[in-house]
Amino acid sequence: MRCMDIRKVVQVLEQTAREILTLLQSVHQPSGFKEIPSKCQKARELFCTVRTHLGELKTKFPVDQYYRFHEHWRFVLQRLAFLAAFVVYLESESLVTREEVAQILGIEVVREKGFHLDVEDYLAGVLIMASELSRLAVNSVTAGDYSRPLRISNFINELDSGFRLLNLKNDPLRKRYDGLKYDVKKIEEVVYDLSIRGLSKELEAGGDK
Amino acid sequence: LSARGEGYPRRMKTSQKTDDRDTGANLTSPVMAAFKVFQQELDTKHDKHERLVKLSRDITIESKRTIFLLHRVTSVPDVEEVLTEADLKLDGVRLNIRMIAEELRGEDLHQFHRAFTPGIQEYVEAVSFHHFIRHRTLISLEEINTKLVFVKEPEDTPEGQQPMGTPQVLTFQVTPTDYLLGVADLTGELMRMCISSVGNGDMDTPFQVSMFLRQIHDGFSYIGNTGPYEVSKKLHTLRQSLSKVEDACYTLKVRGSEIPKHMLADVFSSRTAMMDQDEGMA
């Protein structure tokens, strides 16, 4: 009975997550690059709905049994963490903190305080964003933005070093992390293509200042 | 073009290496600082998980040994002695469970549940087997849980001082699913006990066991597919155990009047051997 209730709310959450994703996907189109701020604004509005539904989800089970039903919302929570991280990256080109994600989703960071964002789910969300950024690097070149791939490259490299600090077990997070090197490689290729053609000169001048 | 193709991957590697050194050295960046925190959090969690797995293994081993010990009741004259010894062993197991409870203090039981569920199931099996031998009834989940309330004595207080506060109470709760799975395993042990008791010329136990098993089977059928997946999986094995016991009782009833008591055991052991063979074929 309780599982049914949880599943229903999770389905609605998945629907909203798909809507946000569709909205953000348009940044990959040439015309979308100019509209990044307005897209982010719209996405943030949709996160209000997410907060409402997550608030509803909290009421469906006792607070101290989070991990009993964790598997039900784990997937969607990772997607939402990814979407929040992506929005924050597009806005400020920085890595979203776990606290920020929790704030955007209207949940807690620490388990003791209630419905929270598990650290592994946050990290999984960040990894999903990494592969989205490698795609963005490719498309920004197509759209004529040659400086963005370099900034993405720096960002992903830092992320990669960060993940290398972790002692991951043989778990799903580890599997996800193993995919990060392909994203790193892809972005490196883009940066290489740009630099060998002198297309990144503009940026180097900008980077010096 | 070919020259570029060759140089390409090498260049990639070197560029990546320098990048690594750059960012690797820069441990003060916000990203690296954040990941340092994640590293600690994950390590703490994994360590706890490992400790729980180890405790669970110890519990499994000791519970299995207790069950083996309990199987001796069919062949020894003094049942009570065996039961007391088993009780002592189970006390040892409970010490391990107490350590699990200590690890879980302030944690969410379900977060680490996977680490210790095998041990707890084995413990439920051992305890319920012990209970059945003594009382011929099924131990309830509440009865199991009341034995898992531990009173922690206040730390050794220096002499002359009053013990501080009241003793802390620590409890461990067996989840309903672990209880069900443990009980499902118990039926296998009961089947073995039934067969071996016939071998020893005990004509009452098999009928008691078959009655008891039938009740458990009815209970599990009542849950059916609505329960957790693992529970419905065990239902099949349970049915097999039940039919073995029912066959045994049948044989006893039919042949009991024809065959002299001292030869019954022989008839029986050859029959179970045949059944085991059938199982191997299937």
Short mmCIF file of C-alpha atoms in Angstrom, two decimals:
data_model
loop_
_atom_site.label_atom_id
_atom_site.label_comp_id
_atom_site.label_asym_id
_atom_site.label_seq_id
_atom_site.Cartn_x
_atom_site.Cartn_y
_atom_site.Cartn_z
CA MET A 1 0.00 0.00 0.00
CA ARG A 2 2.76 2.36 1.06
CA CYS A 3 4.85 1.25 -1.90
CA MET A 4 1.99 2.10 -4.24
CA ASP A 5 1.76 5.62 -2.81
CA ILE A 6 5.49 6.13 -3.16
CA ARG A 7 5.49 4.82 -6.70
CA LYS A 8 2.72 7.20 -7.72
CA VAL A 9 4.59 10.27 -6.49
CA VAL A 10 7.81 9.04 -8.04
CA GLN A 11 6.07 8.71 -11.39
CA VAL A 12 4.96 12.32 -11.22
CA LEU A 13 8.50 13.33 -10.28
CA GLU A 14 9.88 11.45 -13.27
CA GLN A 15 7.46 13.29 -15.51
CA THR A 16 8.60 16.68 -14.21
CA ALA A 17 12.24 15.63 -14.52
CA ARG A 18 11.63 14.79 -18.17
CA GLU A 19 10.05 18.19 -18.74
CA ILE A 20 13.07 19.95 -17.25
CA LEU A 21 15.39 17.80 -19.33
CA THR A 22 13.53 18.62 -22.54
CA LEU A 23 13.77 22.29 -21.70
CA LEU A 24 17.51 22.12 -21.03
CA GLN A 25 18.19 19.93 -24.05
CA SER A 26 17.48 22.92 -26.27
CA VAL A 27 20.76 24.53 -25.22
CA HIS A 28 22.42 22.07 -27.58
CA GLN A 29 20.78 23.76 -30.54
CA PRO A 30 22.64 26.64 -32.18
CA SER A 31 19.88 29.04 -31.30
CA GLY A 32 19.78 27.81 -27.73
CA PHE A 33 23.20 29.16 -26.77
CA LYS A 34 21.99 32.71 -26.55
CA GLU A 35 19.02 31.70 -24.49
CA ILE A 36 20.84 29.86 -21.75
CA PRO A 37 19.91 32.32 -18.99
CA SER A 38 16.21 32.29 -19.86
CA LYS A 39 16.20 28.49 -20.13
CA CYS A 40 17.77 28.24 -16.70
CA GLN A 41 15.21 30.62 -15.34
CA LYS A 42 12.40 28.45 -16.69
CA ALA A 43 14.05 25.33 -15.34
CA ARG A 44 14.26 26.88 -11.90
CA GLU A 45 10.56 27.59 -12.06
CA LEU A 46 9.89 23.94 -12.84
CA PHE A 47 11.94 22.97 -9.81
CA CYS A 48 9.18 24.53 -7.71
CA THR A 49 6.92 21.71 -8.85
CA VAL A 50 9.66 19.24 -7.94
CA ARG A 51 9.82 20.67 -4.44
CA THR A 52 6.07 20.28 -4.03
CA HIS A 53 6.15 16.64 -5.13
CA LEU A 54 9.17 15.82 -3.01
CA GLY A 55 7.34 17.39 -0.11
CA GLU A 56 4.46 15.06 -0.84
CA LEU A 57 6.80 12.07 -1.06
CA LYS A 58 8.11 12.81 2.42
CA THR A 59 4.66 12.26 3.87
CA LYS A 60 4.32 8.77 2.39
CA PHE A 61 6.60 6.95 4.82
CA PRO A 62 8.14 7.33 8.29
CA VAL A 63 11.20 9.58 8.29
CA ASP A 64 13.53 7.00 9.80
CA GLN A 65 12.79 4.45 7.06
CA TYR A 66 14.38 6.39 4.20
CA TYR A 67 16.70 3.58 3.21
CA ARG A 68 13.97 0.99 3.36
CA PHE A 69 12.35 2.54 0.29
CA HIS A 70 15.44 4.21 -1.12
CA GLU A 71 15.43 2.17 -4.34
CA HIS A 72 12.03 3.57 -5.29
CA TRP A 73 13.24 7.14 -5.75
CA ARG A 74 16.96 6.65 -6.13
CA PHE A 75 16.88 6.81 -9.92
CA VAL A 76 14.73 9.91 -10.15
CA LEU A 77 16.67 11.68 -7.39
CA GLN A 78 19.89 11.14 -9.34
CA ARG A 79 18.27 12.58 -12.45
CA LEU A 80 17.07 15.59 -10.48
CA ALA A 81 20.51 16.08 -8.95
CA PHE A 82 21.92 16.01 -12.47
CA LEU A 83 19.40 18.59 -13.69
CA ALA A 84 20.09 20.89 -10.76
CA ALA A 85 23.84 20.53 -11.31
CA PHE A 86 23.43 21.24 -15.01
CA VAL A 87 21.40 24.39 -14.40
CA VAL A 88 23.96 25.66 -11.92
CA TYR A 89 26.80 24.89 -14.31
CA LEU A 90 25.09 26.73 -17.17
CA GLU A 91 24.51 29.71 -14.93
CA SER A 92 27.85 30.00 -13.20
CA GLU A 93 30.14 27.36 -14.78
CA SER A 94 30.90 25.94 -11.37
CA LEU A 95 30.23 22.67 -9.61
CA VAL A 96 27.03 22.65 -7.65
CA THR A 97 27.51 21.79 -4.01
CA ARG A 98 25.50 19.09 -2.35
CA GLU A 99 23.90 21.76 -0.18
CA GLU A 100 22.79 23.72 -3.25
CA VAL A 101 21.23 20.64 -4.86
CA ALA A 102 19.41 19.86 -1.65
CA GLN A 103 18.21 23.44 -1.49
CA ILE A 104 16.99 23.42 -5.10
CA LEU A 105 15.11 20.18 -4.44
CA GLY A 106 13.82 21.35 -1.10
CA ILE A 107 15.37 18.47 0.85
CA GLU A 108 18.02 18.00 3.52
CA VAL A 109 21.70 17.12 3.34
CA VAL A 110 22.02 15.29 6.63
CA ARG A 111 20.09 12.11 7.27
CA GLU A 112 19.14 13.09 10.80
CA LYS A 113 17.17 16.06 9.58
CA GLY A 114 14.78 14.12 7.36
CA PHE A 115 14.45 13.31 3.68
CA HIS A 116 17.95 13.90 2.39
CA LEU A 117 20.23 13.63 -0.60
CA ASP A 118 22.53 10.64 -0.23
CA VAL A 119 26.12 11.49 -1.14
CA GLU A 120 26.27 8.68 -3.69
CA ASP A 121 23.15 9.95 -5.43
CA TYR A 122 24.61 13.43 -5.59
CA LEU A 123 27.83 12.09 -7.09
CA ALA A 124 25.90 10.00 -9.61
CA GLY A 125 24.04 13.13 -10.67
CA VAL A 126 27.32 14.97 -11.14
CA LEU A 127 28.60 12.15 -13.34
CA ILE A 128 25.50 12.28 -15.53
CA MET A 129 26.18 15.97 -15.96
CA ALA A 130 29.75 15.23 -17.08
CA SER A 131 28.53 13.28 -20.08
CA GLU A 132 26.03 16.00 -20.87
CA LEU A 133 28.86 18.54 -20.81
CA SER A 134 30.98 16.51 -23.22
CA ARG A 135 28.05 16.68 -25.59
CA LEU A 136 27.72 20.38 -24.98
CA ALA A 137 31.41 20.87 -25.86
CA VAL A 138 30.85 19.30 -29.27
CA ASN A 139 27.71 21.29 -29.96
CA SER A 140 29.15 24.60 -28.82
CA VAL A 141 31.83 24.23 -31.49
CA THR A 142 29.12 23.62 -34.07
CA ALA A 143 27.37 26.74 -32.85
CA GLY A 144 30.58 28.74 -33.25
CA ASP A 145 31.42 29.11 -29.56
CA TYR A 146 35.09 28.06 -29.49
CA SER A 147 35.94 29.12 -25.99
CA ARG A 148 33.38 27.05 -24.14
CA PRO A 149 35.00 23.65 -24.83
CA LEU A 150 38.18 24.79 -23.11
CA ARG A 151 36.33 25.90 -20.06
CA ILE A 152 34.38 22.64 -20.02
CA SER A 153 37.64 20.75 -20.41
CA ASN A 154 39.17 22.43 -17.37
CA PHE A 155 36.04 21.80 -15.38
CA ILE A 156 35.78 18.12 -16.29
CA ASN A 157 39.46 17.58 -15.57
CA GLU A 158 39.05 19.00 -12.13
CA LEU A 159 36.02 16.81 -11.61
CA ASP A 160 38.02 13.80 -12.72
CA SER A 161 40.78 14.56 -10.21
CA GLY A 162 38.11 14.96 -7.58
CA PHE A 163 36.64 11.56 -8.28
CA ARG A 164 40.09 10.05 -8.19
CA LEU A 165 40.29 11.01 -4.53
CA LEU A 166 37.45 8.64 -3.76
CA ASN A 167 37.98 5.02 -2.85
CA LEU A 168 35.04 3.59 -4.71
CA LYS A 169 33.87 0.08 -4.10
CA ASN A 170 32.69 -2.17 -6.87
CA ASP A 171 29.27 -0.57 -6.90
CA PRO A 172 27.00 1.24 -9.38
CA LEU A 173 28.73 4.55 -8.65
CA ARG A 174 32.06 3.01 -9.61
CA LYS A 175 30.57 1.80 -12.88
CA ARG A 176 29.30 5.30 -13.62
CA TYR A 177 32.67 6.79 -12.76
CA ASP A 178 34.38 4.42 -15.18
CA GLY A 179 32.42 6.15 -17.93
CA LEU A 180 33.85 9.54 -16.99
CA LYS A 181 37.13 8.89 -18.78
CA TYR A 182 35.31 8.66 -22.10
CA ASP A 183 33.75 12.07 -21.49
CA VAL A 184 37.19 13.44 -20.59
CA LYS A 185 38.63 11.93 -23.77
CA LYS A 186 35.90 13.30 -25.97
CA ILE A 187 36.37 16.82 -24.66
CA GLU A 188 40.14 16.52 -25.05
CA GLU A 189 39.57 15.66 -28.70
CA VAL A 190 37.43 18.73 -29.19
CA VAL A 191 40.05 20.93 -27.53
CA TYR A 192 42.76 19.33 -29.65
CA ASP A 193 40.84 19.92 -32.85
CA LEU A 194 40.34 23.54 -31.90
CA SER A 195 43.94 24.20 -30.90
CA ILE A 196 45.50 22.55 -33.96
CA ARG A 197 43.43 24.80 -36.18
CA GLY A 198 44.25 27.90 -34.24
CA LEU A 199 40.65 28.34 -33.31
CA SER A 200 41.37 28.68 -29.63
CA LYS A 201 43.84 31.57 -30.03
CA GLU A 202 41.13 33.96 -29.14
CA LEU A 203 40.65 32.16 -25.88
CA GLU A 204 44.33 31.93 -24.97
CA ALA A 205 44.49 35.69 -25.22
CA GLY A 206 41.46 35.84 -22.99
CA GLY A 207 42.93 33.34 -20.55
CA ASP A 208 46.07 35.44 -20.04
CA LYS A 209 44.33 38.39 -18.59
CA LEU B 1 47.42 13.01 -42.32
CA SER B 2 49.02 9.76 -41.24
CA ALA B 3 51.58 11.65 -39.20
CA ARG B 4 48.81 13.39 -37.39
CA GLY B 5 47.07 10.07 -36.76
CA GLU B 6 50.18 8.76 -35.04
CA GLY B 7 50.93 11.81 -33.02
CA TYR B 8 47.38 12.28 -31.97
CA PRO B 9 46.97 9.82 -29.13
CA ARG B 10 50.41 10.49 -27.69
CA ARG B 11 49.74 14.14 -27.54
CA MET B 12 46.45 13.47 -25.85
CA LYS B 13 48.15 11.56 -23.10
CA THR B 14 50.78 14.15 -22.32
CA SER B 15 48.29 16.93 -22.27
CA GLN B 16 46.14 14.98 -19.89
CA LYS B 17 49.07 14.31 -17.61
CA THR B 18 50.02 17.93 -17.25
CA ASP B 19 46.42 18.75 -16.56
CA ASP B 20 46.36 16.19 -13.83
CA ARG B 21 49.43 17.58 -12.19
CA ASP B 22 47.97 21.02 -12.34
CA THR B 23 44.67 20.15 -10.76
CA GLY B 24 46.12 17.45 -8.53
CA ALA B 25 48.45 19.93 -6.89
CA ASN B 26 45.69 22.40 -6.46
CA LEU B 27 44.04 20.78 -3.49
CA THR B 28 42.71 24.04 -2.23
CA SER B 29 40.19 24.47 -5.05
CA PRO B 30 36.56 24.25 -3.94
CA VAL B 31 35.95 21.16 -6.05
CA MET B 32 38.85 19.25 -4.56
CA ALA B 33 37.96 20.37 -1.07
CA ALA B 34 34.42 19.14 -1.60
CA PHE B 35 35.64 15.78 -2.86
CA LYS B 36 37.91 15.43 0.16
CA VAL B 37 34.78 15.59 2.28
CA PHE B 38 33.02 13.05 0.06
CA GLN B 39 36.02 10.76 0.34
CA GLN B 40 35.78 10.77 4.10
CA GLU B 41 32.06 10.22 4.13
CA LEU B 42 32.23 7.30 1.70
CA ASP B 43 35.18 5.69 3.49
CA THR B 44 33.39 5.85 6.83
CA LYS B 45 30.32 4.26 5.29
CA HIS B 46 32.27 1.50 3.55
CA ASP B 47 34.24 0.70 6.70
CA LYS B 48 31.08 0.34 8.70
CA HIS B 49 29.64 -1.86 5.99
CA GLU B 50 32.69 -4.13 6.07
CA ARG B 51 32.58 -4.44 9.85
CA LEU B 52 28.91 -5.40 9.66
CA VAL B 53 29.59 -8.00 6.98
CA LYS B 54 32.24 -9.57 9.18
CA LEU B 55 29.93 -9.66 12.20
CA SER B 56 27.25 -11.19 10.01
CA ARG B 57 29.64 -13.95 8.92
CA ASP B 58 30.54 -14.75 12.52
CA ILE B 59 26.86 -14.93 13.38
CA THR B 60 26.20 -17.25 10.45
CA ILE B 61 29.00 -19.62 11.42
CA GLU B 62 28.03 -19.84 15.08
CA SER B 63 24.34 -20.26 14.26
CA LYS B 64 25.11 -23.07 11.83
CA ARG B 65 27.16 -24.81 14.52
CA THR B 66 24.29 -24.43 16.96
CA ILE B 67 21.94 -26.05 14.47
CA PHE B 68 24.32 -28.97 14.00
CA LEU B 69 24.50 -29.35 17.74
CA LEU B 70 20.71 -29.30 18.00
CA HIS B 71 20.42 -32.07 15.46
CA ARG B 72 22.06 -34.34 18.02
CA VAL B 73 18.94 -34.28 20.19
CA THR B 74 17.49 -37.16 18.19
CA SER B 75 20.31 -39.50 19.20
CA VAL B 76 21.20 -38.56 22.78
CA PRO B 77 19.34 -39.50 25.91
CA ASP B 78 19.62 -36.16 27.64
CA VAL B 79 17.85 -33.60 25.50
CA GLU B 80 18.05 -30.91 28.14
CA GLU B 81 21.83 -31.01 28.19
CA VAL B 82 22.06 -30.34 24.47
CA LEU B 83 19.53 -27.54 24.73
CA THR B 84 21.49 -25.84 27.50
CA GLU B 85 24.68 -26.06 25.50
CA ALA B 86 22.93 -24.61 22.46
CA ASP B 87 21.61 -21.81 24.61
CA LEU B 88 25.14 -20.94 25.64
CA LYS B 89 26.19 -20.83 22.00
CA LEU B 90 23.27 -18.61 21.15
CA ASP B 91 24.29 -16.25 23.95
CA GLY B 92 27.58 -15.89 22.13
CA VAL B 93 25.77 -15.12 18.91
CA ARG B 94 23.71 -12.51 20.68
CA LEU B 95 26.91 -10.78 21.74
CA ASN B 96 27.72 -10.36 18.06
CA ILE B 97 24.24 -9.04 17.37
CA ARG B 98 24.78 -6.59 20.17
CA MET B 99 27.87 -5.36 18.36
CA ILE B 100 25.76 -4.89 15.23
CA ALA B 101 23.30 -2.91 17.29
CA GLU B 102 26.14 -0.75 18.55
CA GLU B 103 27.32 -0.12 14.99
CA LEU B 104 23.81 0.84 14.02
CA ARG B 105 23.23 3.23 16.89
CA GLY B 106 21.89 6.42 15.35
CA GLU B 107 21.94 4.94 11.86
CA ASP B 108 19.14 3.88 9.57
CA LEU B 109 18.79 0.13 9.99
CA HIS B 110 17.83 -0.30 6.35
CA GLN B 111 20.84 1.49 4.97
CA PHE B 112 23.15 -1.32 6.08
CA HIS B 113 20.59 -4.07 6.10
CA ARG B 114 22.14 -5.93 3.20
CA ALA B 115 25.39 -6.30 5.12
CA PHE B 116 23.98 -8.33 7.96
CA THR B 117 20.76 -9.92 6.70
CA PRO B 118 22.32 -13.37 6.04
CA GLY B 119 23.58 -13.61 9.61
CA ILE B 120 20.31 -12.53 11.13
CA GLN B 121 18.36 -15.05 9.05
CA GLU B 122 20.65 -17.81 10.21
CA TYR B 123 20.21 -16.67 13.80
CA VAL B 124 16.42 -16.73 13.44
CA GLU B 125 16.73 -20.25 12.07
CA ALA B 126 18.84 -21.41 15.00
CA VAL B 127 16.71 -19.75 17.66
CA SER B 128 13.44 -20.98 16.22
CA PHE B 129 14.84 -24.51 15.90
CA HIS B 130 15.89 -24.41 19.52
CA HIS B 131 12.47 -23.12 20.51
CA PHE B 132 10.69 -25.82 18.53
CA ILE B 133 12.65 -28.62 20.12
CA ARG B 134 11.85 -27.36 23.58
CA HIS B 135 8.26 -26.14 23.18
CA ARG B 136 7.03 -27.66 19.89
CA THR B 137 5.75 -24.24 18.85
CA LEU B 138 6.89 -21.46 16.57
CA ILE B 139 8.77 -18.66 18.22
CA SER B 140 7.24 -15.28 17.44
CA LEU B 141 9.05 -12.27 16.06
CA GLU B 142 8.37 -10.42 19.31
CA GLU B 143 9.90 -13.20 21.37
CA ILE B 144 13.03 -13.06 19.24
CA ASN B 145 13.24 -9.32 19.52
CA THR B 146 12.82 -9.25 23.28
CA LYS B 147 15.97 -11.35 23.56
CA LEU B 148 17.80 -8.72 21.55
CA VAL B 149 17.41 -5.95 24.07
CA PHE B 150 20.79 -5.22 25.55
CA VAL B 151 21.41 -3.20 28.62
CA LYS B 152 24.65 -1.37 28.45
CA GLU B 153 26.22 -0.93 31.84
CA PRO B 154 27.54 2.57 32.41
CA GLU B 155 31.28 2.78 31.69
CA ASP B 156 33.43 1.79 34.66
CA THR B 157 33.00 4.64 36.99
CA PRO B 158 35.88 5.49 39.28
CA GLU B 159 35.43 4.28 42.83
CA GLY B 160 33.70 6.54 45.22
CA GLN B 161 31.61 8.05 42.46
CA GLN B 162 28.02 7.19 41.86
CA PRO B 163 27.28 5.41 38.64
CA MET B 164 26.27 8.07 36.18
CA GLY B 165 22.68 7.99 34.97
CA THR B 166 20.65 4.95 34.12
CA PRO B 167 22.08 2.07 32.10
CA GLN B 168 21.67 2.62 28.39
CA VAL B 169 19.32 0.30 26.56
CA LEU B 170 20.28 -0.93 23.14
CA THR B 171 17.86 -2.86 20.98
CA PHE B 172 18.08 -4.72 17.74
CA GLN B 173 14.95 -5.31 15.71
CA VAL B 174 14.72 -8.28 13.38
CA THR B 175 12.74 -7.18 10.33
CA PRO B 176 9.61 -9.19 9.44
CA THR B 177 11.21 -10.28 6.16
CA ASP B 178 14.31 -11.64 7.89
CA TYR B 179 12.03 -13.45 10.30
CA LEU B 180 10.04 -15.04 7.48
CA LEU B 181 13.15 -16.11 5.60
CA GLY B 182 14.67 -17.56 8.74
CA VAL B 183 11.50 -19.53 9.45
CA ALA B 184 11.44 -20.78 5.86
CA ASP B 185 14.96 -22.13 6.39
CA LEU B 186 13.83 -23.72 9.64
CA THR B 187 11.51 -26.03 7.73
CA GLY B 188 14.51 -27.61 6.02
CA GLU B 189 16.07 -28.35 9.40
CA LEU B 190 12.81 -29.79 10.68
CA MET B 191 12.64 -32.10 7.69
CA ARG B 192 16.11 -33.41 8.47
CA MET B 193 15.19 -33.84 12.10
CA CYS B 194 12.07 -35.74 11.13
CA ILE B 195 13.97 -38.19 8.94
CA SER B 196 16.72 -38.79 11.47
CA SER B 197 14.28 -39.28 14.35
CA VAL B 198 12.68 -42.17 12.46
CA GLY B 199 16.13 -43.65 12.13
CA ASN B 200 16.28 -43.65 15.90
CA GLY B 201 12.96 -45.34 16.32
CA ASP B 202 11.15 -42.22 17.47
CA MET B 203 7.58 -42.64 16.23
CA ASP B 204 6.05 -39.43 17.63
CA THR B 205 8.31 -36.68 16.39
CA PRO B 206 7.64 -37.24 12.67
CA PHE B 207 3.93 -36.67 13.15
CA GLN B 208 4.47 -33.60 15.28
CA VAL B 209 6.87 -32.20 12.72
CA SER B 210 4.51 -32.88 9.84
CA MET B 211 1.67 -31.10 11.64
CA PHE B 212 3.90 -28.15 12.42
CA LEU B 213 5.29 -27.94 8.91
CA ARG B 214 1.83 -28.06 7.43
CA GLN B 215 0.81 -25.10 9.55
CA ILE B 216 3.86 -23.13 8.49
CA HIS B 217 3.22 -24.05 4.89
CA ASP B 218 -0.38 -22.85 5.16
CA GLY B 219 0.88 -19.61 6.62
CA PHE B 220 3.31 -19.04 3.78
CA SER B 221 0.66 -19.93 1.21
CA TYR B 222 -1.52 -17.28 2.78
CA ILE B 223 1.18 -14.68 2.11
CA GLY B 224 1.76 -16.10 -1.37
CA ASN B 225 3.04 -13.62 -3.88
CA THR B 226 2.15 -10.55 -1.88
CA GLY B 227 5.27 -10.85 0.23
CA PRO B 228 8.82 -9.95 -0.74
CA TYR B 229 10.34 -11.74 -3.70
CA GLU B 230 12.77 -13.83 -1.63
CA VAL B 231 9.93 -15.16 0.46
CA SER B 232 7.95 -16.47 -2.49
CA LYS B 233 11.13 -18.09 -3.79
CA LYS B 234 11.49 -20.08 -0.57
CA LEU B 235 7.94 -21.36 -0.84
CA HIS B 236 9.04 -23.92 -3.42
CA THR B 237 11.69 -25.48 -1.19
CA LEU B 238 9.27 -25.42 1.68
CA ARG B 239 6.80 -27.44 -0.35
CA GLN B 240 9.48 -30.02 -1.11
CA SER B 241 10.41 -30.37 2.55
CA LEU B 242 6.77 -30.73 3.47
CA SER B 243 6.12 -33.48 0.95
CA LYS B 244 9.15 -35.41 2.18
CA VAL B 245 7.86 -35.26 5.73
CA GLU B 246 4.35 -36.18 4.67
CA ASP B 247 5.67 -39.15 2.72
CA ALA B 248 7.62 -40.23 5.75
CA CYS B 249 4.52 -40.14 7.92
CA TYR B 250 2.62 -42.06 5.28
CA THR B 251 5.26 -44.77 5.23
CA LEU B 252 5.20 -45.00 8.97
CA LYS B 253 1.43 -45.34 9.06
CA VAL B 254 1.18 -47.93 6.28
CA ARG B 255 4.16 -50.07 6.98
CA GLY B 256 4.37 -49.49 10.69
CA SER B 257 1.92 -52.28 11.34
CA GLU B 258 3.58 -54.73 8.98
CA ILE B 259 7.22 -54.36 9.72
CA PRO B 260 8.74 -55.10 13.09
CA LYS B 261 9.84 -51.88 14.80
CA HIS B 262 13.52 -52.70 14.73
CA MET B 263 13.50 -53.01 10.94
CA LEU B 264 11.55 -49.85 10.22
CA ALA B 265 14.65 -47.71 10.32
CA ASP B 266 16.21 -49.73 7.51
CA VAL B 267 13.14 -49.47 5.33
CA PHE B 268 13.10 -45.81 5.94
CA SER B 269 16.69 -44.94 5.24
CA SER B 270 16.60 -46.76 1.89
CA ARG B 271 13.51 -44.82 0.98
CA THR B 272 15.00 -41.43 1.74
CA ALA B 273 18.10 -42.37 -0.22
CA MET B 274 15.88 -43.00 -3.21
CA MET B 275 14.19 -39.68 -2.76
CA ASP B 276 17.48 -37.86 -2.64
CA GLN B 277 18.44 -39.53 -5.87
CA ASP B 278 15.26 -38.35 -7.53
CA GLU B 279 16.05 -34.86 -6.44
CA GLY B 280 19.49 -35.03 -7.94
CA MET B 281 17.97 -36.03 -11.27
CA ALA B 282 15.49 -33.19 -11.34
#
